Structure formats: structure tokens, C-alpha cells
Amino acid sequence: AQKITQTQPGMFVQEKEAVTLDCTYDTSDQSYGLFWYKQPSSGEMIFLIYQGSYDEQNATEGRYSLNFQKARKSANLVISASQLGDSAMYFCAMREDYTGGFKTIFGAGTRLFVKA
Amino acid sequence: EAEVAQSPRYKITEKSQAVAFWCDPISGHATLYWYRQILGQGPELLVQFQDESVVDDSQLPKDRFSAERLKGVDSTLKIQPAELGDSAMYLCASSLADFNSYNEQFFGPGTRLTVL
């Protein structure tokens, strides 16, 4: 079973509008972390935002916010006021406990296209 | 600004040849990760080091892949012999520690391997 599911292979958004990238996860752990990374065409992965499973408030970092719905096991990324430079792949990831430590598992990603 | 360094950025090789990738993590980062990212997928962890010790290599194809971090600083990932299915991006990442659900990993630019 997929641990991290990103159902949108590609998304289009008009410049200056907001966009939501979906992410659902599967875990039986009580303590886990959720991350979003951005991967431009150059290849490097850039950390965007983190949400802990015990955090009661949704995480925000500048134009990025994470819509965390624990009961539904979803952690959607919201990008406000999209910019052309936001065009990239976006990966949702989860860190969960396993025997011996924590492990990070990535979803398959969503490619975002920002239109001028 | 401190960065994770990787070399080479691109590598083209023929199947059955040996290839090696190098990674220099951010100074002071005890944890180092090697990921493989197949086109269209998210990164998958191959091996994780804590200082010079391997803490997770469960997804490393040990019949052909090897990794070392002899002095707990830089690391080398080797493939011998390379197969067509090894064509992928190989990403190195580092973090300060790996003891809880919050763990910001800093990624290098990756090595894109093409096996002909």
C-alpha cells in the first residue's frame, strides 16, 4: 500500500492565484512528521514546510501553508499568490518511526505549471 | 551558505561498467543519505549513515551497489556492474541528526546517471 499518495500528476495555475496540491498519507504511528519539498528542473530538492503530527496549528512559511487534517490523513500544500518561479515538481513526504529510527518516504510528486 | 556538494553532475556509462558518485555533506551534519530517483517518481532511500556507520541499507541492491563514509564526512556510492535499470538521478542529502520526526534534509544537486 502507498504510504504517501499524491493524486495530481500535474496542475496548472494562473500567476498570482492560489493553488492546492493534495497529499494523503497512511500510518499507524502517533508521532510522525510531514514535509513538502520543491524540485525545480535543475534537480535539487528544496525544503518548504514541515508539520508535526502533534502540532495543533497548520504550519505556514511565507506563501506556503500546510492544510493538515489529521483525521482524514491529509496534508495539502497551499501556495498563495503563485509566481512563475513556482513551476516545479512538488513532493510530499512523511517521516515515521520504524525499528531503529525514523524513515522518510516520498510521494510520486505533482508537477506544477504556473501560467503568465 | 553551506551546501551539499555532489560530483559528477552527469554520468553516462555503458552497462557492465563501474561508476562512482561522491557526496560532501554540510559541515557538522552527522547524518547522510543516498537516494535514487527514477524519472517520474519520488526519491527512494538507498542508504543512510549516522557518522561512519550504516543505519539503514535495506533498499540497497547489495549485489551491485556499495556505499561508504569512512571518516564520517564525505561519502561514495558505487555501482558495479551498472545495469540499464540503474539510469536515474542519485541524490545525496544531509541533516544534523535523525532522532525525531522533525528532520530537515538538505539535498545536493544530484548526479544524473544514464546507462547505455
mmCIF file with all atom_site columns, C-alpha atoms in Angstrom:
data_model
loop_
_atom_site.group_PDB
_atom_site.id
_atom_site.type_symbol
_atom_site.label_atom_id
_atom_site.label_alt_id
_atom_site.label_comp_id
_atom_site.label_asym_id
_atom_site.label_entity_id
_atom_site.label_seq_id
_atom_site.pdbx_PDB_ins_code
_atom_site.Cartn_x
_atom_site.Cartn_y
_atom_site.Cartn_z
_atom_site.occupancy
_atom_site.B_iso_or_equiv
_atom_site.pdbx_formal_charge
_atom_site.auth_seq_id
_atom_site.auth_comp_id
_atom_site.auth_asym_id
_atom_site.auth_atom_id
_atom_site.pdbx_PDB_model_num
ATOM 1   C CA . ALA A 1 1   ? 0.000  0.000  0.000   1.00 0.00 ? 1   ALA A CA 1
ATOM 2   C CA . GLN A 1 2   ? 1.171  3.500  -0.793  1.00 0.00 ? 2   GLN A CA 1
ATOM 3   C CA . LYS A 1 3   ? 2.320  5.385  2.244   1.00 0.00 ? 3   LYS A CA 1
ATOM 4   C CA . ILE A 1 4   ? 2.153  8.771  0.539   1.00 0.00 ? 4   ILE A CA 1
ATOM 5   C CA . THR A 1 5   ? -0.357 9.450  -2.231  1.00 0.00 ? 5   THR A CA 1
ATOM 6   C CA . GLN A 1 6   ? -0.272 12.471 -4.479  1.00 0.00 ? 6   GLN A CA 1
ATOM 7   C CA . THR A 1 7   ? -3.186 12.071 -6.881  1.00 0.00 ? 7   THR A CA 1
ATOM 8   C CA . GLN A 1 8   ? -2.423 15.041 -9.143  1.00 0.00 ? 8   GLN A CA 1
ATOM 9   C CA . PRO A 1 9   ? 0.349  14.229 -11.638 1.00 0.00 ? 9   PRO A CA 1
ATOM 10  C CA . GLY A 1 10  ? 0.132  17.786 -12.989 1.00 0.00 ? 10  GLY A CA 1
ATOM 11  C CA . MET A 1 11  ? -1.531 21.048 -12.060 1.00 0.00 ? 11  MET A CA 1
ATOM 12  C CA . PHE A 1 12  ? -1.926 24.374 -13.820 1.00 0.00 ? 12  PHE A CA 1
ATOM 13  C CA . VAL A 1 13  ? -2.417 27.692 -12.038 1.00 0.00 ? 13  VAL A CA 1
ATOM 14  C CA . GLN A 1 14  ? -2.602 31.257 -13.225 1.00 0.00 ? 14  GLN A CA 1
ATOM 15  C CA . GLU A 1 15  ? 0.087  33.576 -11.952 1.00 0.00 ? 15  GLU A CA 1
ATOM 16  C CA . LYS A 1 16  ? -0.937 35.396 -8.732  1.00 0.00 ? 16  LYS A CA 1
ATOM 17  C CA . GLU A 1 17  ? -3.647 32.856 -7.917  1.00 0.00 ? 17  GLU A CA 1
ATOM 18  C CA . ALA A 1 18  ? -3.575 30.289 -5.123  1.00 0.00 ? 18  ALA A CA 1
ATOM 19  C CA . VAL A 1 19  ? -3.198 26.561 -5.721  1.00 0.00 ? 19  VAL A CA 1
ATOM 20  C CA . THR A 1 20  ? -3.633 23.488 -3.539  1.00 0.00 ? 20  THR A CA 1
ATOM 21  C CA . LEU A 1 21  ? -1.537 20.366 -4.021  1.00 0.00 ? 21  LEU A CA 1
ATOM 22  C CA . ASP A 1 22  ? -3.050 17.263 -2.472  1.00 0.00 ? 22  ASP A CA 1
ATOM 23  C CA . CYS A 1 23  ? -1.327 14.725 -0.265  1.00 0.00 ? 23  CYS A CA 1
ATOM 24  C CA . THR A 1 24  ? -2.735 11.838 1.741   1.00 0.00 ? 24  THR A CA 1
ATOM 25  C CA . TYR A 1 25  ? -0.701 9.535  3.914   1.00 0.00 ? 25  TYR A CA 1
ATOM 26  C CA . ASP A 1 26  ? -1.026 6.232  5.663   1.00 0.00 ? 26  ASP A CA 1
ATOM 27  C CA . THR A 1 27  ? 0.497  5.463  9.035   1.00 0.00 ? 27  THR A CA 1
ATOM 28  C CA . SER A 1 28  ? -0.414 3.803  12.301  1.00 0.00 ? 28  SER A CA 1
ATOM 29  C CA . ASP A 1 29  ? 2.153  5.801  14.263  1.00 0.00 ? 29  ASP A CA 1
ATOM 30  C CA . GLN A 1 30  ? 1.085  8.562  16.634  1.00 0.00 ? 30  GLN A CA 1
ATOM 31  C CA . SER A 1 31  ? 4.301  10.516 16.157  1.00 0.00 ? 31  SER A CA 1
ATOM 32  C CA . TYR A 1 32  ? 5.235  11.414 12.619  1.00 0.00 ? 32  TYR A CA 1
ATOM 33  C CA . GLY A 1 33  ? 6.226  14.396 10.516  1.00 0.00 ? 33  GLY A CA 1
ATOM 34  C CA . LEU A 1 34  ? 5.005  15.650 7.169   1.00 0.00 ? 34  LEU A CA 1
ATOM 35  C CA . PHE A 1 35  ? 7.125  17.639 4.744   1.00 0.00 ? 35  PHE A CA 1
ATOM 36  C CA . TRP A 1 36  ? 6.835  19.304 1.391   1.00 0.00 ? 36  TRP A CA 1
ATOM 37  C CA . TYR A 1 37  ? 9.810  19.700 -0.924  1.00 0.00 ? 37  TYR A CA 1
ATOM 38  C CA . LYS A 1 38  ? 10.141 21.564 -4.210  1.00 0.00 ? 38  LYS A CA 1
ATOM 39  C CA . GLN A 1 39  ? 12.271 20.198 -7.030  1.00 0.00 ? 39  GLN A CA 1
ATOM 40  C CA . PRO A 1 40  ? 12.996 22.643 -9.888  1.00 0.00 ? 40  PRO A CA 1
ATOM 41  C CA . SER A 1 41  ? 14.193 21.371 -13.231 1.00 0.00 ? 41  SER A CA 1
ATOM 42  C CA . SER A 1 42  ? 17.778 21.774 -12.023 1.00 0.00 ? 42  SER A CA 1
ATOM 43  C CA . GLY A 1 43  ? 17.231 18.742 -9.789  1.00 0.00 ? 43  GLY A CA 1
ATOM 44  C CA . GLU A 1 44  ? 17.913 19.808 -6.220  1.00 0.00 ? 44  GLU A CA 1
ATOM 45  C CA . MET A 1 45  ? 15.237 19.218 -3.577  1.00 0.00 ? 45  MET A CA 1
ATOM 46  C CA . ILE A 1 46  ? 14.302 22.312 -1.584  1.00 0.00 ? 46  ILE A CA 1
ATOM 47  C CA . PHE A 1 47  ? 12.609 22.038 1.815   1.00 0.00 ? 47  PHE A CA 1
ATOM 48  C CA . LEU A 1 48  ? 9.434  24.116 2.000   1.00 0.00 ? 48  LEU A CA 1
ATOM 49  C CA . ILE A 1 49  ? 7.433  23.340 5.112   1.00 0.00 ? 49  ILE A CA 1
ATOM 50  C CA . TYR A 1 50  ? 7.034  20.890 7.990   1.00 0.00 ? 50  TYR A CA 1
ATOM 51  C CA . GLN A 1 51  ? 4.037  19.756 10.064  1.00 0.00 ? 51  GLN A CA 1
ATOM 52  C CA . GLY A 1 52  ? 4.373  17.576 13.147  1.00 0.00 ? 52  GLY A CA 1
ATOM 53  C CA . SER A 1 53  ? 1.611  15.137 13.977  1.00 0.00 ? 53  SER A CA 1
ATOM 54  C CA . TYR A 1 54  ? 1.094  16.774 17.355  1.00 0.00 ? 54  TYR A CA 1
ATOM 55  C CA . ASP A 1 55  ? 1.034  20.321 16.025  1.00 0.00 ? 55  ASP A CA 1
ATOM 56  C CA . GLU A 1 56  ? -2.439 21.737 16.500  1.00 0.00 ? 56  GLU A CA 1
ATOM 57  C CA . GLN A 1 57  ? -1.994 24.678 14.180  1.00 0.00 ? 57  GLN A CA 1
ATOM 58  C CA . ASN A 1 58  ? -1.361 24.447 10.474  1.00 0.00 ? 58  ASN A CA 1
ATOM 59  C CA . ALA A 1 59  ? 2.208  25.261 9.517   1.00 0.00 ? 59  ALA A CA 1
ATOM 60  C CA . THR A 1 60  ? 2.907  28.373 7.463   1.00 0.00 ? 60  THR A CA 1
ATOM 61  C CA . GLU A 1 61  ? 6.104  29.584 5.781   1.00 0.00 ? 61  GLU A CA 1
ATOM 62  C CA . GLY A 1 62  ? 5.691  32.739 3.761   1.00 0.00 ? 62  GLY A CA 1
ATOM 63  C CA . ARG A 1 63  ? 3.462  31.941 0.782   1.00 0.00 ? 63  ARG A CA 1
ATOM 64  C CA . TYR A 1 64  ? 3.307  28.265 1.748   1.00 0.00 ? 64  TYR A CA 1
ATOM 65  C CA . SER A 1 65  ? 0.831  26.790 4.179   1.00 0.00 ? 65  SER A CA 1
ATOM 66  C CA . LEU A 1 66  ? 0.016  23.234 5.039   1.00 0.00 ? 66  LEU A CA 1
ATOM 67  C CA . ASN A 1 67  ? -3.636 22.278 5.432   1.00 0.00 ? 67  ASN A CA 1
ATOM 68  C CA . PHE A 1 68  ? -3.316 19.468 7.962   1.00 0.00 ? 68  PHE A CA 1
ATOM 69  C CA . GLN A 1 69  ? -6.388 17.318 8.549   1.00 0.00 ? 69  GLN A CA 1
ATOM 70  C CA . LYS A 1 70  ? -5.236 14.567 10.867  1.00 0.00 ? 70  LYS A CA 1
ATOM 71  C CA . ALA A 1 71  ? -8.458 12.540 10.947  1.00 0.00 ? 71  ALA A CA 1
ATOM 72  C CA . ARG A 1 72  ? -8.536 12.429 7.161   1.00 0.00 ? 72  ARG A CA 1
ATOM 73  C CA . LYS A 1 73  ? -4.777 11.831 6.994   1.00 0.00 ? 73  LYS A CA 1
ATOM 74  C CA . SER A 1 74  ? -4.253 14.623 4.553   1.00 0.00 ? 74  SER A CA 1
ATOM 75  C CA . ALA A 1 75  ? -1.552 17.274 4.377   1.00 0.00 ? 75  ALA A CA 1
ATOM 76  C CA . ASN A 1 76  ? -2.262 19.508 1.418   1.00 0.00 ? 76  ASN A CA 1
ATOM 77  C CA . LEU A 1 77  ? 0.142  22.271 0.402   1.00 0.00 ? 77  LEU A CA 1
ATOM 78  C CA . VAL A 1 78  ? -1.354 25.649 -0.385  1.00 0.00 ? 78  VAL A CA 1
ATOM 79  C CA . ILE A 1 79  ? 0.712  28.125 -2.375  1.00 0.00 ? 79  ILE A CA 1
ATOM 80  C CA . SER A 1 80  ? -0.712 31.619 -2.345  1.00 0.00 ? 80  SER A CA 1
ATOM 81  C CA . ALA A 1 81  ? -0.050 34.274 -4.981  1.00 0.00 ? 81  ALA A CA 1
ATOM 82  C CA . SER A 1 82  ? 1.669  31.871 -7.401  1.00 0.00 ? 82  SER A CA 1
ATOM 83  C CA . GLN A 1 83  ? 4.773  33.086 -9.192  1.00 0.00 ? 83  GLN A CA 1
ATOM 84  C CA . LEU A 1 84  ? 6.352  31.874 -12.418 1.00 0.00 ? 84  LEU A CA 1
ATOM 85  C CA . GLY A 1 85  ? 9.278  30.587 -10.371 1.00 0.00 ? 85  GLY A CA 1
ATOM 86  C CA . ASP A 1 86  ? 6.932  28.210 -8.544  1.00 0.00 ? 86  ASP A CA 1
ATOM 87  C CA . SER A 1 87  ? 6.798  25.993 -11.631 1.00 0.00 ? 87  SER A CA 1
ATOM 88  C CA . ALA A 1 88  ? 8.440  22.772 -10.438 1.00 0.00 ? 88  ALA A CA 1
ATOM 89  C CA . MET A 1 89  ? 7.811  19.290 -9.061  1.00 0.00 ? 89  MET A CA 1
ATOM 90  C CA . TYR A 1 90  ? 6.440  19.193 -5.526  1.00 0.00 ? 90  TYR A CA 1
ATOM 91  C CA . PHE A 1 91  ? 6.888  16.196 -3.269  1.00 0.00 ? 91  PHE A CA 1
ATOM 92  C CA . CYS A 1 92  ? 5.027  15.352 -0.114  1.00 0.00 ? 92  CYS A CA 1
ATOM 93  C CA . ALA A 1 93  ? 6.992  13.250 2.365   1.00 0.00 ? 93  ALA A CA 1
ATOM 94  C CA . MET A 1 94  ? 6.377  11.596 5.693   1.00 0.00 ? 94  MET A CA 1
ATOM 95  C CA . ARG A 1 95  ? 8.768  10.644 8.459   1.00 0.00 ? 95  ARG A CA 1
ATOM 96  C CA . GLU A 1 96  ? 7.586  7.807  10.606  1.00 0.00 ? 96  GLU A CA 1
ATOM 97  C CA . ASP A 1 97  ? 9.136  5.661  13.256  1.00 0.00 ? 97  ASP A CA 1
ATOM 98  C CA . TYR A 1 98  ? 10.404 2.237  12.328  1.00 0.00 ? 98  TYR A CA 1
ATOM 99  C CA . THR A 1 99  ? 12.569 -0.213 14.169  1.00 0.00 ? 99  THR A CA 1
ATOM 100 C CA . GLY A 1 100 ? 15.806 1.589  14.841  1.00 0.00 ? 100 GLY A CA 1
ATOM 101 C CA . GLY A 1 101 ? 14.852 5.117  13.937  1.00 0.00 ? 101 GLY A CA 1
ATOM 102 C CA . PHE A 1 102 ? 12.880 7.306  11.587  1.00 0.00 ? 102 PHE A CA 1
ATOM 103 C CA . LYS A 1 103 ? 12.477 6.946  7.859   1.00 0.00 ? 103 LYS A CA 1
ATOM 104 C CA . THR A 1 104 ? 11.385 9.476  5.255   1.00 0.00 ? 104 THR A CA 1
ATOM 105 C CA . ILE A 1 105 ? 9.078  8.282  2.482   1.00 0.00 ? 105 ILE A CA 1
ATOM 106 C CA . PHE A 1 106 ? 8.295  10.446 -0.532  1.00 0.00 ? 106 PHE A CA 1
ATOM 107 C CA . GLY A 1 107 ? 5.225  10.550 -2.727  1.00 0.00 ? 107 GLY A CA 1
ATOM 108 C CA . ALA A 1 108 ? 5.383  10.419 -6.510  1.00 0.00 ? 108 ALA A CA 1
ATOM 109 C CA . GLY A 1 109 ? 5.090  14.173 -6.827  1.00 0.00 ? 109 GLY A CA 1
ATOM 110 C CA . THR A 1 110 ? 2.924  16.758 -8.557  1.00 0.00 ? 110 THR A CA 1
ATOM 111 C CA . ARG A 1 111 ? 4.228  18.908 -11.372 1.00 0.00 ? 111 ARG A CA 1
ATOM 112 C CA . LEU A 1 112 ? 3.001  22.494 -11.077 1.00 0.00 ? 112 LEU A CA 1
ATOM 113 C CA . PHE A 1 113 ? 2.831  24.777 -14.086 1.00 0.00 ? 113 PHE A CA 1
ATOM 114 C CA . VAL A 1 114 ? 2.322  28.485 -13.427 1.00 0.00 ? 114 VAL A CA 1
ATOM 115 C CA . LYS A 1 115 ? 0.894  30.365 -16.399 1.00 0.00 ? 115 LYS A CA 1
ATOM 116 C CA . ALA A 1 116 ? 1.653  34.017 -17.074 1.00 0.00 ? 116 ALA A CA 1
ATOM 117 C CA . GLU B 2 1   ? 25.585 29.459 2.505   1.00 0.00 ? 1   GLU B CA 1
ATOM 118 C CA . ALA B 2 2   ? 26.567 25.855 3.228   1.00 0.00 ? 2   ALA B CA 1
ATOM 119 C CA . GLU B 2 3   ? 25.586 23.339 0.581   1.00 0.00 ? 3   GLU B CA 1
ATOM 120 C CA . VAL B 2 4   ? 25.770 19.642 -0.078  1.00 0.00 ? 4   VAL B CA 1
ATOM 121 C CA . ALA B 2 5   ? 28.218 19.006 -2.887  1.00 0.00 ? 5   ALA B CA 1
ATOM 122 C CA . GLN B 2 6   ? 27.945 16.141 -5.357  1.00 0.00 ? 6   GLN B CA 1
ATOM 123 C CA . SER B 2 7   ? 30.024 15.063 -8.302  1.00 0.00 ? 7   SER B CA 1
ATOM 124 C CA . PRO B 2 8   ? 29.823 14.384 -11.099 1.00 0.00 ? 8   PRO B CA 1
ATOM 125 C CA . ARG B 2 9   ? 26.600 16.149 -12.069 1.00 0.00 ? 9   ARG B CA 1
ATOM 126 C CA . TYR B 2 10  ? 26.131 13.910 -15.078 1.00 0.00 ? 10  TYR B CA 1
ATOM 127 C CA . LYS B 2 11  ? 27.476 10.480 -15.885 1.00 0.00 ? 11  LYS B CA 1
ATOM 128 C CA . ILE B 2 12  ? 26.975 8.379  -18.990 1.00 0.00 ? 12  ILE B CA 1
ATOM 129 C CA . THR B 2 13  ? 28.249 4.834  -18.900 1.00 0.00 ? 13  THR B CA 1
ATOM 130 C CA . GLU B 2 14  ? 27.771 1.547  -20.648 1.00 0.00 ? 14  GLU B CA 1
ATOM 131 C CA . LYS B 2 15  ? 26.173 -1.400 -18.920 1.00 0.00 ? 15  LYS B CA 1
ATOM 132 C CA . SER B 2 16  ? 28.535 -3.670 -17.021 1.00 0.00 ? 16  SER B CA 1
ATOM 133 C CA . GLN B 2 17  ? 30.884 -0.757 -16.300 1.00 0.00 ? 17  GLN B CA 1
ATOM 134 C CA . ALA B 2 18  ? 31.607 0.559  -12.815 1.00 0.00 ? 18  ALA B CA 1
ATOM 135 C CA . VAL B 2 19  ? 30.531 4.035  -11.715 1.00 0.00 ? 19  VAL B CA 1
ATOM 136 C CA . ALA B 2 20  ? 31.117 6.020  -8.552  1.00 0.00 ? 20  ALA B CA 1
ATOM 137 C CA . PHE B 2 21  ? 29.432 9.095  -7.123  1.00 0.00 ? 21  PHE B CA 1
ATOM 138 C CA . TRP B 2 22  ? 30.804 11.403 -4.457  1.00 0.00 ? 22  TRP B CA 1
ATOM 139 C CA . CYS B 2 23  ? 28.996 13.486 -1.856  1.00 0.00 ? 23  CYS B CA 1
ATOM 140 C CA . ASP B 2 24  ? 30.290 16.053 0.625   1.00 0.00 ? 24  ASP B CA 1
ATOM 141 C CA . PRO B 2 25  ? 27.624 16.943 3.198   1.00 0.00 ? 25  PRO B CA 1
ATOM 142 C CA . ILE B 2 26  ? 27.209 20.212 5.042   1.00 0.00 ? 26  ILE B CA 1
ATOM 143 C CA . SER B 2 27  ? 29.881 20.545 7.697   1.00 0.00 ? 27  SER B CA 1
ATOM 144 C CA . GLY B 2 28  ? 28.704 19.231 11.037  1.00 0.00 ? 28  GLY B CA 1
ATOM 145 C CA . HIS B 2 29  ? 25.890 17.125 9.642   1.00 0.00 ? 29  HIS B CA 1
ATOM 146 C CA . ALA B 2 30  ? 26.138 13.680 11.193  1.00 0.00 ? 30  ALA B CA 1
ATOM 147 C CA . THR B 2 31  ? 23.512 12.014 9.038   1.00 0.00 ? 31  THR B CA 1
ATOM 148 C CA . LEU B 2 32  ? 23.997 11.386 5.330   1.00 0.00 ? 32  LEU B CA 1
ATOM 149 C CA . TYR B 2 33  ? 21.520 9.865  2.910   1.00 0.00 ? 33  TYR B CA 1
ATOM 150 C CA . TRP B 2 34  ? 21.759 8.489  -0.608  1.00 0.00 ? 34  TRP B CA 1
ATOM 151 C CA . TYR B 2 35  ? 18.505 8.452  -2.579  1.00 0.00 ? 35  TYR B CA 1
ATOM 152 C CA . ARG B 2 36  ? 17.684 7.142  -6.028  1.00 0.00 ? 36  ARG B CA 1
ATOM 153 C CA . GLN B 2 37  ? 15.041 8.988  -8.013  1.00 0.00 ? 37  GLN B CA 1
ATOM 154 C CA . ILE B 2 38  ? 13.719 7.259  -11.113 1.00 0.00 ? 38  ILE B CA 1
ATOM 155 C CA . LEU B 2 39  ? 12.173 9.590  -13.663 1.00 0.00 ? 39  LEU B CA 1
ATOM 156 C CA . GLY B 2 40  ? 8.591  10.404 -12.709 1.00 0.00 ? 40  GLY B CA 1
ATOM 157 C CA . GLN B 2 41  ? 8.902  9.102  -9.157  1.00 0.00 ? 41  GLN B CA 1
ATOM 158 C CA . GLY B 2 42  ? 9.842  10.430 -5.754  1.00 0.00 ? 42  GLY B CA 1
ATOM 159 C CA . PRO B 2 43  ? 13.231 9.766  -4.170  1.00 0.00 ? 43  PRO B CA 1
ATOM 160 C CA . GLU B 2 44  ? 13.751 6.363  -2.593  1.00 0.00 ? 44  GLU B CA 1
ATOM 161 C CA . LEU B 2 45  ? 16.256 5.895  0.198   1.00 0.00 ? 45  LEU B CA 1
ATOM 162 C CA . LEU B 2 46  ? 19.153 3.620  -0.695  1.00 0.00 ? 46  LEU B CA 1
ATOM 163 C CA . VAL B 2 47  ? 21.388 4.016  2.356   1.00 0.00 ? 47  VAL B CA 1
ATOM 164 C CA . GLN B 2 48  ? 21.605 6.156  5.454   1.00 0.00 ? 48  GLN B CA 1
ATOM 165 C CA . PHE B 2 49  ? 24.716 6.842  7.527   1.00 0.00 ? 49  PHE B CA 1
ATOM 166 C CA . GLN B 2 50  ? 24.984 8.122  11.055  1.00 0.00 ? 50  GLN B CA 1
ATOM 167 C CA . ASP B 2 51  ? 28.576 9.350  11.188  1.00 0.00 ? 51  ASP B CA 1
ATOM 168 C CA . GLU B 2 52  ? 30.526 6.480  9.609   1.00 0.00 ? 52  GLU B CA 1
ATOM 169 C CA . SER B 2 53  ? 28.007 3.748  10.432  1.00 0.00 ? 53  SER B CA 1
ATOM 170 C CA . VAL B 2 54  ? 25.283 2.445  8.159   1.00 0.00 ? 54  VAL B CA 1
ATOM 171 C CA . VAL B 2 55  ? 21.908 2.645  9.927   1.00 0.00 ? 55  VAL B CA 1
ATOM 172 C CA . ASP B 2 56  ? 19.673 1.645  7.025   1.00 0.00 ? 56  ASP B CA 1
ATOM 173 C CA . ASP B 2 57  ? 20.621 -0.044 3.768   1.00 0.00 ? 57  ASP B CA 1
ATOM 174 C CA . SER B 2 58  ? 17.553 -2.202 3.417   1.00 0.00 ? 58  SER B CA 1
ATOM 175 C CA . GLN B 2 59  ? 16.787 -0.894 -0.092  1.00 0.00 ? 59  GLN B CA 1
ATOM 176 C CA . LEU B 2 60  ? 20.366 -1.001 -1.355  1.00 0.00 ? 60  LEU B CA 1
ATOM 177 C CA . PRO B 2 61  ? 20.908 -3.720 -4.008  1.00 0.00 ? 61  PRO B CA 1
ATOM 178 C CA . LYS B 2 62  ? 23.962 -5.080 -2.287  1.00 0.00 ? 62  LYS B CA 1
ATOM 179 C CA . ASP B 2 63  ? 24.961 -7.409 -5.104  1.00 0.00 ? 63  ASP B CA 1
ATOM 180 C CA . ARG B 2 64  ? 25.994 -4.394 -7.177  1.00 0.00 ? 64  ARG B CA 1
ATOM 181 C CA . PHE B 2 65  ? 25.792 -1.284 -5.011  1.00 0.00 ? 65  PHE B CA 1
ATOM 182 C CA . SER B 2 66  ? 28.137 -0.285 -2.215  1.00 0.00 ? 66  SER B CA 1
ATOM 183 C CA . ALA B 2 67  ? 28.426 2.835  -0.109  1.00 0.00 ? 67  ALA B CA 1
ATOM 184 C CA . GLU B 2 68  ? 30.971 4.070  2.360   1.00 0.00 ? 68  GLU B CA 1
ATOM 185 C CA . ARG B 2 69  ? 31.597 7.029  4.611   1.00 0.00 ? 69  ARG B CA 1
ATOM 186 C CA . LEU B 2 70  ? 34.951 6.095  6.033   1.00 0.00 ? 70  LEU B CA 1
ATOM 187 C CA . LYS B 2 71  ? 35.712 9.166  8.166   1.00 0.00 ? 71  LYS B CA 1
ATOM 188 C CA . GLY B 2 72  ? 32.141 10.162 8.817   1.00 0.00 ? 72  GLY B CA 1
ATOM 189 C CA . VAL B 2 73  ? 32.345 13.118 6.458   1.00 0.00 ? 73  VAL B CA 1
ATOM 190 C CA . ASP B 2 74  ? 32.167 12.634 2.692   1.00 0.00 ? 74  ASP B CA 1
ATOM 191 C CA . SER B 2 75  ? 30.706 9.542  1.094   1.00 0.00 ? 75  SER B CA 1
ATOM 192 C CA . THR B 2 76  ? 30.998 7.461  -2.063  1.00 0.00 ? 76  THR B CA 1
ATOM 193 C CA . LEU B 2 77  ? 28.291 5.389  -3.726  1.00 0.00 ? 77  LEU B CA 1
ATOM 194 C CA . LYS B 2 78  ? 29.457 2.779  -6.219  1.00 0.00 ? 78  LYS B CA 1
ATOM 195 C CA . ILE B 2 79  ? 27.654 0.637  -8.755  1.00 0.00 ? 79  ILE B CA 1
ATOM 196 C CA . GLN B 2 80  ? 29.420 -2.350 -10.260 1.00 0.00 ? 80  GLN B CA 1
ATOM 197 C CA . PRO B 2 81  ? 28.352 -3.507 -12.746 1.00 0.00 ? 81  PRO B CA 1
ATOM 198 C CA . ALA B 2 82  ? 25.880 -0.896 -13.921 1.00 0.00 ? 82  ALA B CA 1
ATOM 199 C CA . GLU B 2 83  ? 22.630 -2.092 -15.498 1.00 0.00 ? 83  GLU B CA 1
ATOM 200 C CA . LEU B 2 84  ? 20.182 -0.307 -17.779 1.00 0.00 ? 84  LEU B CA 1
ATOM 201 C CA . GLY B 2 85  ? 17.664 -0.046 -14.933 1.00 0.00 ? 85  GLY B CA 1
ATOM 202 C CA . ASP B 2 86  ? 20.129 1.965  -12.857 1.00 0.00 ? 86  ASP B CA 1
ATOM 203 C CA . SER B 2 87  ? 19.540 5.034  -15.002 1.00 0.00 ? 87  SER B CA 1
ATOM 204 C CA . ALA B 2 88  ? 18.215 7.597  -12.542 1.00 0.00 ? 88  ALA B CA 1
ATOM 205 C CA . MET B 2 89  ? 19.061 10.670 -10.508 1.00 0.00 ? 89  MET B CA 1
ATOM 206 C CA . TYR B 2 90  ? 21.145 9.901  -7.431  1.00 0.00 ? 90  TYR B CA 1
ATOM 207 C CA . LEU B 2 91  ? 20.595 12.434 -4.690  1.00 0.00 ? 91  LEU B CA 1
ATOM 208 C CA . CYS B 2 92  ? 22.678 12.925 -1.593  1.00 0.00 ? 92  CYS B CA 1
ATOM 209 C CA . ALA B 2 93  ? 21.269 14.676 1.452   1.00 0.00 ? 93  ALA B CA 1
ATOM 210 C CA . SER B 2 94  ? 22.489 15.502 4.932   1.00 0.00 ? 94  SER B CA 1
ATOM 211 C CA . SER B 2 95  ? 20.963 16.546 8.226   1.00 0.00 ? 95  SER B CA 1
ATOM 212 C CA . LEU B 2 96  ? 22.128 17.436 11.713  1.00 0.00 ? 96  LEU B CA 1
ATOM 213 C CA . ALA B 2 97  ? 20.586 14.413 13.350  1.00 0.00 ? 97  ALA B CA 1
ATOM 214 C CA . ASP B 2 98  ? 17.942 11.807 12.763  1.00 0.00 ? 98  ASP B CA 1
ATOM 215 C CA . PHE B 2 99  ? 16.355 11.194 16.122  1.00 0.00 ? 99  PHE B CA 1
ATOM 216 C CA . ASN B 2 100 ? 12.841 12.558 15.818  1.00 0.00 ? 100 ASN B CA 1
ATOM 217 C CA . SER B 2 101 ? 10.036 13.269 13.403  1.00 0.00 ? 101 SER B CA 1
ATOM 218 C CA . TYR B 2 102 ? 11.414 16.712 12.529  1.00 0.00 ? 102 TYR B CA 1
ATOM 219 C CA . ASN B 2 103 ? 14.375 16.326 10.261  1.00 0.00 ? 103 ASN B CA 1
ATOM 220 C CA . GLU B 2 104 ? 15.151 18.886 7.607   1.00 0.00 ? 104 GLU B CA 1
ATOM 221 C CA . GLN B 2 105 ? 17.271 17.242 4.984   1.00 0.00 ? 105 GLN B CA 1
ATOM 222 C CA . PHE B 2 106 ? 19.471 19.380 2.773   1.00 0.00 ? 106 PHE B CA 1
ATOM 223 C CA . PHE B 2 107 ? 19.897 17.955 -0.705  1.00 0.00 ? 107 PHE B CA 1
ATOM 224 C CA . GLY B 2 108 ? 22.715 18.218 -3.166  1.00 0.00 ? 108 GLY B CA 1
ATOM 225 C CA . PRO B 2 109 ? 22.194 18.912 -6.885  1.00 0.00 ? 109 PRO B CA 1
ATOM 226 C CA . GLY B 2 110 ? 22.240 15.202 -7.698  1.00 0.00 ? 110 GLY B CA 1
ATOM 227 C CA . THR B 2 111 ? 24.071 13.037 -10.206 1.00 0.00 ? 111 THR B CA 1
ATOM 228 C CA . ARG B 2 112 ? 22.095 12.080 -13.267 1.00 0.00 ? 112 ARG B CA 1
ATOM 229 C CA . LEU B 2 113 ? 23.206 8.632  -14.427 1.00 0.00 ? 113 LEU B CA 1
ATOM 230 C CA . THR B 2 114 ? 22.478 7.272  -17.875 1.00 0.00 ? 114 THR B CA 1
ATOM 231 C CA . VAL B 2 115 ? 23.363 3.657  -18.589 1.00 0.00 ? 115 VAL B CA 1
ATOM 232 C CA . LEU B 2 116 ? 23.555 2.726  -22.278 1.00 0.00 ? 116 LEU B CA 1
#
